[in-house]
Coordinates of C-alpha atoms in Angstrom, one line a residue:
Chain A
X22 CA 92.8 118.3 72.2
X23 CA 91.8 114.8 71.0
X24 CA 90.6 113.7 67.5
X25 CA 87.8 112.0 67.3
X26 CA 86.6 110.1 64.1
X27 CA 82.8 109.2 64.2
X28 CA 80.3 108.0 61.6
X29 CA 77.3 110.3 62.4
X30 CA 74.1 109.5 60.4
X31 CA 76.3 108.0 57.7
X32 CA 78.3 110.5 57.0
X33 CA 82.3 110.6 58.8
X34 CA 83.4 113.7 60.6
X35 CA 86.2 114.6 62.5
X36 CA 86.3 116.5 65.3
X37 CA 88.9 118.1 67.8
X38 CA 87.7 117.9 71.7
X39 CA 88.9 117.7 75.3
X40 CA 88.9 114.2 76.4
X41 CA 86.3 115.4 79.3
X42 CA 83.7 116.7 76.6
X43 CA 80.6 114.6 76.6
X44 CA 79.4 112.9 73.5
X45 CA 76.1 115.1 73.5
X46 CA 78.0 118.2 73.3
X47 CA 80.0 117.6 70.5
X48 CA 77.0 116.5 68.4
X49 CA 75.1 119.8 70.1
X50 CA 77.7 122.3 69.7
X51 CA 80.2 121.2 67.1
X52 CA 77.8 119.3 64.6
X53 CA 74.8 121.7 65.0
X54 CA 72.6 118.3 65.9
X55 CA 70.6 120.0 68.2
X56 CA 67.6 117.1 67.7
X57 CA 69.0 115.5 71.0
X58 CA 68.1 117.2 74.0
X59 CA 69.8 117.5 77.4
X60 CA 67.0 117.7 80.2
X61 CA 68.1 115.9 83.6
X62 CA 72.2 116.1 82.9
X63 CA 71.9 112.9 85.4
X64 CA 71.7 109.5 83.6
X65 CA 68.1 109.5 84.4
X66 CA 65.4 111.0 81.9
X67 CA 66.5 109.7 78.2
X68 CA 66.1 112.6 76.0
X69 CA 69.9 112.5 75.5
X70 CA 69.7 109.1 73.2
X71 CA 71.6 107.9 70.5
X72 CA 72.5 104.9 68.9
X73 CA 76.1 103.6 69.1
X74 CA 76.7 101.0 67.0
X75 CA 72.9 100.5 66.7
X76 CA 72.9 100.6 70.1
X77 CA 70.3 103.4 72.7
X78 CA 73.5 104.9 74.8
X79 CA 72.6 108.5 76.7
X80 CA 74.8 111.1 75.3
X81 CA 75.0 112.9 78.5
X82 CA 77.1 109.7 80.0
X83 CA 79.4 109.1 77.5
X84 CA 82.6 110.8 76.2
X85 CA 83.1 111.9 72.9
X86 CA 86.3 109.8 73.1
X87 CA 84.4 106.8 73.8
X88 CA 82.6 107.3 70.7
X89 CA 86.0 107.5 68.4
X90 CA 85.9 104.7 65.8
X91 CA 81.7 104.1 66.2
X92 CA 78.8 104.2 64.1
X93 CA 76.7 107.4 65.9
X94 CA 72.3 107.8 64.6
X95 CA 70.5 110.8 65.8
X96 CA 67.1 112.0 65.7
X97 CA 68.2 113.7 62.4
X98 CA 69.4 110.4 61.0
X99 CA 66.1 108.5 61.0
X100 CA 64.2 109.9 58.0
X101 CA 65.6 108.8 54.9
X102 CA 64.8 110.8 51.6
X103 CA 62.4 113.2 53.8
X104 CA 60.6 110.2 54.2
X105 CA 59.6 109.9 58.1
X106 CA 61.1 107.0 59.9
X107 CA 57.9 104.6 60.3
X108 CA 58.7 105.2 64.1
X109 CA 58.9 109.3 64.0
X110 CA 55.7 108.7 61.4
X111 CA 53.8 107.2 63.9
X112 CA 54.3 109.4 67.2
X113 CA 53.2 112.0 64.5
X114 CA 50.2 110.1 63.4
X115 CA 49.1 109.4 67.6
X116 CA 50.0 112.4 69.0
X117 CA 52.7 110.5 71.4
X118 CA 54.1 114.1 72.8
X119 CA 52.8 117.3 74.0
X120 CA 56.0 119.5 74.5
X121 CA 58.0 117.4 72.8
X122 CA 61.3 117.7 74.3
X123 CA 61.4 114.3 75.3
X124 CA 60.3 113.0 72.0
X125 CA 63.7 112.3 70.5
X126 CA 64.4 110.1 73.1
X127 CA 61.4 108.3 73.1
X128 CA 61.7 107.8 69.5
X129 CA 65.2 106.3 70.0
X130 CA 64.4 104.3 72.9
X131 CA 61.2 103.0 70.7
X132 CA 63.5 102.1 67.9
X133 CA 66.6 99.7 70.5
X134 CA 63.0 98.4 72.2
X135 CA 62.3 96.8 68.5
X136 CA 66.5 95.9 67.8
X137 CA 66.0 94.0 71.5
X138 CA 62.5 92.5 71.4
X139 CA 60.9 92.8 68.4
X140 CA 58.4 94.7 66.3
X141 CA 55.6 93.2 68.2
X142 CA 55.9 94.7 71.5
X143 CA 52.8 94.8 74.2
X144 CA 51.7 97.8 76.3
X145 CA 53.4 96.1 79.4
X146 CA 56.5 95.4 77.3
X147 CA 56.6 99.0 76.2
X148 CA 55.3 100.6 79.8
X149 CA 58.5 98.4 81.4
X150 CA 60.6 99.4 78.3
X151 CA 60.1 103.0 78.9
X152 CA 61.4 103.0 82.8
X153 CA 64.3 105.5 81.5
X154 CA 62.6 108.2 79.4
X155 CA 60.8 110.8 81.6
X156 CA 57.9 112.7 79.9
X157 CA 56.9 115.6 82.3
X158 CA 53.7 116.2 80.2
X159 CA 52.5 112.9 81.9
X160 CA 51.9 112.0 78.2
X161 CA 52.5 108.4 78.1
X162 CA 49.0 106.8 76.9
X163 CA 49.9 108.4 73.6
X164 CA 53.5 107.5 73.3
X165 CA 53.0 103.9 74.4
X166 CA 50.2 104.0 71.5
X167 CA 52.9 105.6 69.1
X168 CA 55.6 103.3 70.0
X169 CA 53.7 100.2 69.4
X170 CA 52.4 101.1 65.9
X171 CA 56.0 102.2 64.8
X172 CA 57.0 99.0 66.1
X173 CA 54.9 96.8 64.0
X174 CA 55.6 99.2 60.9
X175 CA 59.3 98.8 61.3
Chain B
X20 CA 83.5 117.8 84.6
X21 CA 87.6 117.9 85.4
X22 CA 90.1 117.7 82.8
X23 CA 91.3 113.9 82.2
X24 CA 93.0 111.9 79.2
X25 CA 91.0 109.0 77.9
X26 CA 93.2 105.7 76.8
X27 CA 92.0 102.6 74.8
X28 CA 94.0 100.3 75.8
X29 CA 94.8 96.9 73.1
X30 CA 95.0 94.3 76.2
X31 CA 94.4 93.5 79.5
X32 CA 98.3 94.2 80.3
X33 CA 98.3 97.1 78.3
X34 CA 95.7 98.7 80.4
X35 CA 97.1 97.8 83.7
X36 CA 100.7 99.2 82.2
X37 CA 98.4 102.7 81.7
X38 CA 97.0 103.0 84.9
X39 CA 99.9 102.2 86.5
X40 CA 101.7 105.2 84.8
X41 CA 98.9 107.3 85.4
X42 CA 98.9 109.8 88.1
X43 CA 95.7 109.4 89.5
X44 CA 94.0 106.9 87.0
X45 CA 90.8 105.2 86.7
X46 CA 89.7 102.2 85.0
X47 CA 86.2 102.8 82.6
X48 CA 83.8 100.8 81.4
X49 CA 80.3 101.3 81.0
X50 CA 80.8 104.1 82.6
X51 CA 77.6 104.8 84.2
X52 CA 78.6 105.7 87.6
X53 CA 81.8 106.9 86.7
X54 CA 81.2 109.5 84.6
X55 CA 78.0 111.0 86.0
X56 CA 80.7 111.3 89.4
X57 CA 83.1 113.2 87.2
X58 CA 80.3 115.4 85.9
X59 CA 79.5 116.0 89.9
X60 CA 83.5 117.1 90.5
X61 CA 83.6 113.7 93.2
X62 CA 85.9 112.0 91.1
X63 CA 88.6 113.6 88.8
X64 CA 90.7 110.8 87.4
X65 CA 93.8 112.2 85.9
X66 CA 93.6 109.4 83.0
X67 CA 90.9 107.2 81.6
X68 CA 91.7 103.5 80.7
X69 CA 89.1 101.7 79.1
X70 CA 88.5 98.5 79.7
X71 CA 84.9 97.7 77.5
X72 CA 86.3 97.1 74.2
X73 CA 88.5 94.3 75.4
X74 CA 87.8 91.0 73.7
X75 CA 89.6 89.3 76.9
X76 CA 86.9 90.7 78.9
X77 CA 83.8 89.8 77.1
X78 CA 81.8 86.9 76.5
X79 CA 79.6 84.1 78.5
X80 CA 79.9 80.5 78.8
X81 CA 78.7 77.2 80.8
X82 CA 80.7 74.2 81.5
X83 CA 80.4 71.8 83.7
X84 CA 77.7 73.4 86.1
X85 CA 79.8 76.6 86.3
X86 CA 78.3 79.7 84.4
X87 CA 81.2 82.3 83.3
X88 CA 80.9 85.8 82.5
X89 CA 83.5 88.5 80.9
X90 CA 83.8 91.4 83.5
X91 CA 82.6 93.7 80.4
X92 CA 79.7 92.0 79.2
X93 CA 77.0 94.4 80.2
X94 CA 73.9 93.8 82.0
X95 CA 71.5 93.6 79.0
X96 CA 73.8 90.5 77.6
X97 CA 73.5 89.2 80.8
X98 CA 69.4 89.4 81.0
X99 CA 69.1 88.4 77.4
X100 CA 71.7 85.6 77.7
X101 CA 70.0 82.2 76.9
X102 CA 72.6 80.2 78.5
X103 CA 72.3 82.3 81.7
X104 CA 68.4 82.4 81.7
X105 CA 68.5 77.9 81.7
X106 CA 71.3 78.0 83.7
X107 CA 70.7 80.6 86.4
X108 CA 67.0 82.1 85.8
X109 CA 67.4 84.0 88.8
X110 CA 70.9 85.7 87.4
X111 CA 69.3 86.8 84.1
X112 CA 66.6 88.4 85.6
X113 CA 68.4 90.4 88.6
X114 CA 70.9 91.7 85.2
X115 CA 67.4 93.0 83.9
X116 CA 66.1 94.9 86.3
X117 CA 69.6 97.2 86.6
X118 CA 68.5 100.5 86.3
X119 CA 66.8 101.3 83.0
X120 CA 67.6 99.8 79.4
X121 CA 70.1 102.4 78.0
X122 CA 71.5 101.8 81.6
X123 CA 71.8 98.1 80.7
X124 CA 73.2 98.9 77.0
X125 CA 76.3 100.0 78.3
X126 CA 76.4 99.2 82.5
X127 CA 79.4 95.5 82.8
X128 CA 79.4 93.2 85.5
X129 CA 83.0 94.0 86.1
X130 CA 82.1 97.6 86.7
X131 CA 79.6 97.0 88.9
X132 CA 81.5 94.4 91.5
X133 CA 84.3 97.2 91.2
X134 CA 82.4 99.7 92.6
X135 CA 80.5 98.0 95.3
X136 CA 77.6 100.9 95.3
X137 CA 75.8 99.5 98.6
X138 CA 72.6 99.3 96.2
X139 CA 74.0 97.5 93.2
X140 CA 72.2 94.4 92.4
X141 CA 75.3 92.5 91.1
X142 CA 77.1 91.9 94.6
X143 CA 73.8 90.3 96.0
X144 CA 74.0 87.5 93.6
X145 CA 77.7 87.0 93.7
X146 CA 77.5 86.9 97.5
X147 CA 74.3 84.6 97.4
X148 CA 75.8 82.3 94.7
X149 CA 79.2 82.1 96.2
X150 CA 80.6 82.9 93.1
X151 CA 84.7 83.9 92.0
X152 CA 86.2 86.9 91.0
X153 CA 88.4 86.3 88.2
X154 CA 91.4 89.1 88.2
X155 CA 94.7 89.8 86.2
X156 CA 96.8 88.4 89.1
X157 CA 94.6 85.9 91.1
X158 CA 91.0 84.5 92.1
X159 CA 89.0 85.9 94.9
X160 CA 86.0 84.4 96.4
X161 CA 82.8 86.3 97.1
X162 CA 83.1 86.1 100.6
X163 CA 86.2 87.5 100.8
X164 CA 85.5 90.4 98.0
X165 CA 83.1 92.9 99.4
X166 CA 85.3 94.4 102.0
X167 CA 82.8 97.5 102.2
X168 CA 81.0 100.5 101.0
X169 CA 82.5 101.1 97.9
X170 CA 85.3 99.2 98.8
X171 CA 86.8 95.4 97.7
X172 CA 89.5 93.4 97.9
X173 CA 90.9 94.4 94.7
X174 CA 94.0 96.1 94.7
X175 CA 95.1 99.2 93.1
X176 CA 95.4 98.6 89.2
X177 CA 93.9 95.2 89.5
X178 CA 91.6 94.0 87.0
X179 CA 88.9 92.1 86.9
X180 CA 88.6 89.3 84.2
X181 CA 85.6 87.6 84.2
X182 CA 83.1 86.0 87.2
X183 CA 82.2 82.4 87.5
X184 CA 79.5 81.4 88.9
X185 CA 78.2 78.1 90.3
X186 CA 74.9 76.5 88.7
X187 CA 72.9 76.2 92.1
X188 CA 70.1 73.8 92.5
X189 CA 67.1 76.9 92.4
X190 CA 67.6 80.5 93.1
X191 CA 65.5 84.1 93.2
X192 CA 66.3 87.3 93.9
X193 CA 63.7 89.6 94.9
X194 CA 64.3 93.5 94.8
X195 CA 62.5 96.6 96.4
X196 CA 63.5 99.6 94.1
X197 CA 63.6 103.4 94.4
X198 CA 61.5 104.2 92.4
X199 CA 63.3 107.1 91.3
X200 CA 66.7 105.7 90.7
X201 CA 66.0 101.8 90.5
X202 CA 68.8 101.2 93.1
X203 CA 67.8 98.5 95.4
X204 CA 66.5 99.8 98.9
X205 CA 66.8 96.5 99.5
X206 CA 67.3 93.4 97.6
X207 CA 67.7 89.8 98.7
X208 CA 69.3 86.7 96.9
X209 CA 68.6 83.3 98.3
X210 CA 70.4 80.3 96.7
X211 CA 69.9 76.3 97.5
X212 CA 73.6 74.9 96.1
X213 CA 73.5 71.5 94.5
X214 CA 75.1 70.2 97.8
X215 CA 71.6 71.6 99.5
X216 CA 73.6 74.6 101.5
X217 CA 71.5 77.8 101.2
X218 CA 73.0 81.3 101.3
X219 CA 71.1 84.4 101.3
X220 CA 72.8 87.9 100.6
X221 CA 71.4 91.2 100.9
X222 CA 71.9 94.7 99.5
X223 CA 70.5 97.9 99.6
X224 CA 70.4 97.7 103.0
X225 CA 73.8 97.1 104.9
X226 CA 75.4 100.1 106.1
X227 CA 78.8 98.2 105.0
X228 CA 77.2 97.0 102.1
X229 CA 76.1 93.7 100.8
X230 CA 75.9 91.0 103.5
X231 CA 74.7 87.6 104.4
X232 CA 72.2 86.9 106.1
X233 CA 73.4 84.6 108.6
X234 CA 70.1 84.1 110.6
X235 CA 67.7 83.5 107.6
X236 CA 70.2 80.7 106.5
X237 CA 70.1 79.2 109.4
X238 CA 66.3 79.6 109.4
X239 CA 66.2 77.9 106.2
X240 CA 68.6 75.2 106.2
X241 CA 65.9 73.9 108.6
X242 CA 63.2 73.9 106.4
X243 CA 63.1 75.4 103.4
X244 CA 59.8 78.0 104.0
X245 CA 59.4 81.3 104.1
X246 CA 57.1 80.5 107.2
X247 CA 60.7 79.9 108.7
X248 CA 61.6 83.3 108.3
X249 CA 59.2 84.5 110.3
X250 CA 60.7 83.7 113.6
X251 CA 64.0 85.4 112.7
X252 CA 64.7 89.3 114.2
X253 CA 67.0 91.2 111.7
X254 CA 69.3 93.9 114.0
X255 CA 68.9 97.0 112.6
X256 CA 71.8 98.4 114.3
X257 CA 74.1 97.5 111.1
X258 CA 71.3 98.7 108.2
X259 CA 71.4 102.2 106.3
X260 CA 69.2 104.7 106.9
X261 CA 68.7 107.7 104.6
X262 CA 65.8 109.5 103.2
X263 CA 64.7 106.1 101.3
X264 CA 64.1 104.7 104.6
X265 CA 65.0 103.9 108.0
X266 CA 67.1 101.3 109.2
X267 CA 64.2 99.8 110.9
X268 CA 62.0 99.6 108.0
X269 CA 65.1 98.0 106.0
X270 CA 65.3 95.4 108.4
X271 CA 61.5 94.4 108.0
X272 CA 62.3 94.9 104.1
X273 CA 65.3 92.5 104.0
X274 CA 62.6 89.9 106.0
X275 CA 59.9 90.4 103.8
X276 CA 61.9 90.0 100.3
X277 CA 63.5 86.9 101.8
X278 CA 60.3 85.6 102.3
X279 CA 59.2 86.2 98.7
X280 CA 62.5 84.9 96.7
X281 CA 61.7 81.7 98.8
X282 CA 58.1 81.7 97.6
X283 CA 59.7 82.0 94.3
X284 CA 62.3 79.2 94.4
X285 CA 58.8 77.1 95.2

């Protein structure tokens, strides 16, 4: 077993894993964040996101390991003070999901979009943008709508 | 997934050292084909050595008409690069249409020669550029790199250090994506060098990987149109075919993206 020191949502933990666990499984199973979600298992859909060091990494392709030593946000980390993230605020305020399982992903992937590109960001931008987060609800119109008014509120 | 022990290796020596200790060891970076393979049981490296938090290994510069790129600076440095995008438009963009932005957060350059995936977009441009691999023990030129699917010239425990690429006159690359897993079915760089040679590579579509495209240069180095294409028969005899497609439609794929990355140079 391998100890691995992370920052998760500000506060440091410590945990003990195998060196083959995945990143999403320690925040799943040993930190109880359950917010990100494991769909495909396969690189591909996004519902697995996170922010590494401010940066949108899947969770279901990265080691815990790899993670020792970084700076790790969650779903659970974006409200401050039970105060919504303006970016969470506004899929709420447009409806962007119906199931909502891919929503955490979408949300994180909405909030690297505006670290890359900027808080004003153009259906296009955002349609491109979203290549790697699958919604099976076929719900896009509404998230593309969310994510560009929790862009310009950012 | 298999067991395995990670390292994070301090150097560029220090990493080879590990690997070369290890049983059955495999260098990491991004990790983005690796790990989903492990995950799968068709890879189960006894150690890990990672090579993406190596300062020796990052960074991008342009000197003297070369552009020079870290082997782990990862594809959305690449595409956001502003020395890359004046330099070598066509470089930036081909970085930016990698797989899928989370893909491009944490997918290197390095990783992606390494590999040689027969639909990897990196290999098309350092083929079509006629760029050099930079590794811990020597320099290898393009031509003599991709040896075949999945396979290089690098040697066991060899590293690679950083790419450099040659500022060419104009340049395009020109992709046809699955749509499910933004590989290239087939892609096609052409290049016109400052000395007015043109080179055109191709991946996606070789069955022994990326390849140049001896007959369109030829066309082209005639006259530079994509009307000069037209008159050129690609054998598919030498081209994948899979579910995505046949090798016969890959051959009229590798003719018409040609044909549009030389409408693109202009």
């Amino acid at each position: 077993m391998t100890t691995v020191g992370m920052t998760v949502n500000g506060d440091p933990v410590s945990v003990e894993t195998e060196d083959r666990t995945l990143l999403v499984e320690v925040l799943r199973d040993q930190l109880a964040l359950t917010g990100t979600h494991v769909a495909c298992d396969t690189s591909q859909c996004g519902a697995c996101l996170v922010l590494i060091d401010g940066v949108a990494t899947k969770s279901c392709t990265t080691l815990a390991v790899q993670a020792d030593g970084s700076e790790i946000q969650t779903i659970e980390g974006l409200a401050k003070d039970g105060d919504l993230h303006p970016m969470q605020a506004a899929f709420n305020e447009n409806h962007g999901l119906q199931c909502g399982f891919c929503t955490p992903g979408m949300i994180m992937a909405g909030v690297d979009m505006v670290r890359r590109l900027g808080k004003d960001l153009d259906d296009e931008t955002i349609r491109s943008e979203l290549e790697g987060n699958i919604c099976r609800c076929t719900g896009y119109v509404n998230i593309v709508k969310a994510i560009k008014a929790g862009a310009a509120r950012m | 997934m298999y067991q395995t022990r990670y390292h994070r290796p301090g150097s560029v020596a220090e990493a080879a050292e590990l690997l070369s200790k290890a049983e059955d060891g495999r260098y990491v970076a991004g990790g983005h084909t690796l790990i989903p393979t492990m995950k799968h049981r068709l890879a189960g490296p006894s150690d890990l050595v990672d090579l993406s938090r190596l300062s020796e290994l990052k960074g991008i510069s342009e000197k003297g008409g070369t552009v020079t790129i870290g082997a782990a600076t990862t594809h959305y440095e690449v595409a956001s690069s502003d020395a890359v995008r004046k330099a070598i438009p066509a470089l930036a963009a081909l970085a930016g249409m990698i797989g899928d932005p989370a893909v491009r957060n944490r997918g290197t350059i390095g990783g992606s020669l390494a590999n040689n995936d027969p639909g990897a977009d990196y290999p098309a441009a350092v083929l079509g550029l006629g760029a050099t691999i930079h590794t811990d023990k020597r320099k290898i030129e393009a031509d003599d790199f991709f040896t075949g699917l999945f396979t290089t010239a690098l040697e066991e425990g060899e590293i690679i250090v950083k790419v450099s690429f040659p500022v060419p006159k104009k340049a395009a690359y020109e992709k046809f994506h699955s749509a499910a897993s933004r590989y290239a079915l087939t892609g096609v760089f052409v290049a016109s060098a400052k000395d007015g040679a043109v080179r055109v590579a191709v991946t996606g579509a070789g069955a022994n990987g990326v390849f140049r495209a001896a007959d369109i240069e030829k066309a082209l180095s005639g006259k530079a149109s994509s009307d000069a294409i037209d008159a050129v028969s690609i054998d598919p005899s030498g081209l994948l075919s899979d579910i995505h497609g046949s090798a016969e439609y890959r051959a009229n794929l590798v003719k018409v993206m040609a044909k549009r990355a030389v409408d693109a140079i202009g």
